[in-house]
Coordinates of C-alpha atoms in Angstrom, one line a residue:
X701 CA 28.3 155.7 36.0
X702 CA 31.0 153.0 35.4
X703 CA 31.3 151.9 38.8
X704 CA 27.2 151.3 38.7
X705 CA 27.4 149.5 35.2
X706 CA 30.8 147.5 36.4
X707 CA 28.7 146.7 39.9
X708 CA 25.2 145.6 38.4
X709 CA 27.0 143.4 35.4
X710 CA 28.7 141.5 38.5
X711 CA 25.8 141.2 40.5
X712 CA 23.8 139.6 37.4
X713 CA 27.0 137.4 36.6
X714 CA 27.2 136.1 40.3
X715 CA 23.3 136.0 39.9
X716 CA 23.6 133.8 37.0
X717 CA 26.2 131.7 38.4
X718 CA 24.0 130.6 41.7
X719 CA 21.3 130.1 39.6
X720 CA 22.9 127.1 37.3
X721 CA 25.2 126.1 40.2
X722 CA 24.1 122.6 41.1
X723 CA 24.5 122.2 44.6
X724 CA 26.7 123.7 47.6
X725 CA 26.7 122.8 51.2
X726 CA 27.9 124.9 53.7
X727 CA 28.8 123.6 57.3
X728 CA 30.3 125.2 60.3
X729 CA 32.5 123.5 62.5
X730 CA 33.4 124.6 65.8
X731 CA 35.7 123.1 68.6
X732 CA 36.2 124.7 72.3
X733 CA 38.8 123.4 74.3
X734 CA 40.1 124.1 78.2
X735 CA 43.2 123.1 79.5
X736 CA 44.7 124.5 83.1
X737 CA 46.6 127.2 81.5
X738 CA 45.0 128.4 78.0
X739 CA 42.2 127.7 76.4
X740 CA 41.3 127.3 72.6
X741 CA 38.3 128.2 69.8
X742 CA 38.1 126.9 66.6
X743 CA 35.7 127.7 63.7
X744 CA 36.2 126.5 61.0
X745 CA 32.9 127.5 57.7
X746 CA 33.6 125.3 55.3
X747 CA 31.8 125.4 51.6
X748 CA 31.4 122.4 49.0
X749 CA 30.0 122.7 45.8
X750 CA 28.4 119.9 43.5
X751 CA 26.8 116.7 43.8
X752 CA 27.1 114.6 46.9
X753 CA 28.5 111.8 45.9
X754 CA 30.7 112.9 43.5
X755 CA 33.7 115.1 43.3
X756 CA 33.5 118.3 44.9
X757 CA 34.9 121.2 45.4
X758 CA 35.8 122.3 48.6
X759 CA 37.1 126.1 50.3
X760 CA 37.4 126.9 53.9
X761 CA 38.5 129.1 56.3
X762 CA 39.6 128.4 59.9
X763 CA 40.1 130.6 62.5
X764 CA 41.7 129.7 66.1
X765 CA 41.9 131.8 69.6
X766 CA 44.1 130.9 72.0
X767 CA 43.5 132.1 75.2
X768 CA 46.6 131.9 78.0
X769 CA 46.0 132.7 81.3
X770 CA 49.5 134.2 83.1
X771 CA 47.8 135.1 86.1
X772 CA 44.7 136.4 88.0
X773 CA 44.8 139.6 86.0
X774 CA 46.3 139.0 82.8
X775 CA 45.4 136.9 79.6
X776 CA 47.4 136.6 76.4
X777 CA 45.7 136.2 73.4
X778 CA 46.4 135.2 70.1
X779 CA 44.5 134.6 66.6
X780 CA 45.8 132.3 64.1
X781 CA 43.9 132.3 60.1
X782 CA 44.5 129.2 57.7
X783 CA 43.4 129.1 54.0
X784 CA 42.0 126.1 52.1
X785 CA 40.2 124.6 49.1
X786 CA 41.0 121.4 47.0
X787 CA 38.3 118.3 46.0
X788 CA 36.0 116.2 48.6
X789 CA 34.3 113.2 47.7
X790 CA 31.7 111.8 50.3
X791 CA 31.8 107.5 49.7
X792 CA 29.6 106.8 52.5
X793 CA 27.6 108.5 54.6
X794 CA 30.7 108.0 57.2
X795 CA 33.8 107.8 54.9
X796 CA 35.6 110.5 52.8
X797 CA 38.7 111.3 50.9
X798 CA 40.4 115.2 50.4
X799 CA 43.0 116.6 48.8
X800 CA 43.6 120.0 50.5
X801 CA 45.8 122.9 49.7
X802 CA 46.0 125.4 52.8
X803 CA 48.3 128.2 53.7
X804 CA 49.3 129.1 57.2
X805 CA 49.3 133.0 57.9
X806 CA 50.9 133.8 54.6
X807 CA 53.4 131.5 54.9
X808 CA 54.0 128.4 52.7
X809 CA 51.2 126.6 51.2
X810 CA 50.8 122.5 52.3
X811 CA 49.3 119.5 50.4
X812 CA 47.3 117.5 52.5
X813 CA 45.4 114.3 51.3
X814 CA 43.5 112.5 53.8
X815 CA 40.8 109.5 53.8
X816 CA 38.9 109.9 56.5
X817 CA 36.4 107.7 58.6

């Protein structure tokens, strides 16, 4: 009966919490690349919440496959995870400025600030 209460007062809270939320955006990027000897997928969901506009915040998730090809029979592949949120602000419909933390398959965490065009 406590798991059931706990469950539906969580629910209502994250209910509650979509409900007065003022905007999020949610955008997938994805990037597919083929060299002679691997190749490479990227996909990266990415999540901001608030006004466009205005400072948001921002969490992602990327997630890379490399594919290496030894020979005729045999492919090597690998998976690599990275971890982010920090603030986004949209200036133009072409121009923005970040300030990400991410970490790297557990390892340390990185600042990266960035204005981008």
């Amino acid at each position: 009966m406590k798991i059931i209460l706990a469950s539906l007062i969580v629910t209502l809270a994250t209910y509650a919490q979509a409900c007065s939320a003022q905007d999020m955006q949610m955008s997938i990027f994805s990037e597919q690349q083929t060299f002679d000897q691997f190749s490479q997928n990227t996909v990266q969901p990415t999540w901001l919440i608030g006004q466009t506009g205005k400072l948001q915040v921002m969490g992602f998730t990327q997630v890379t496959r490399t594919h290496r090809h030894l020979d005729n029979d045999h492919q090597d592949s690998t998976t690599r995870h990275h971890l982010g949120f920090g603030v986004h602000q949209q200036i133009t419909s072409f121009f923005y400025t970040q300030m990400v933390i991410t970490e790297h398959n557990g390892g340390q965490p990185t600042v990266k600030l960035g204005v981008e065009f």
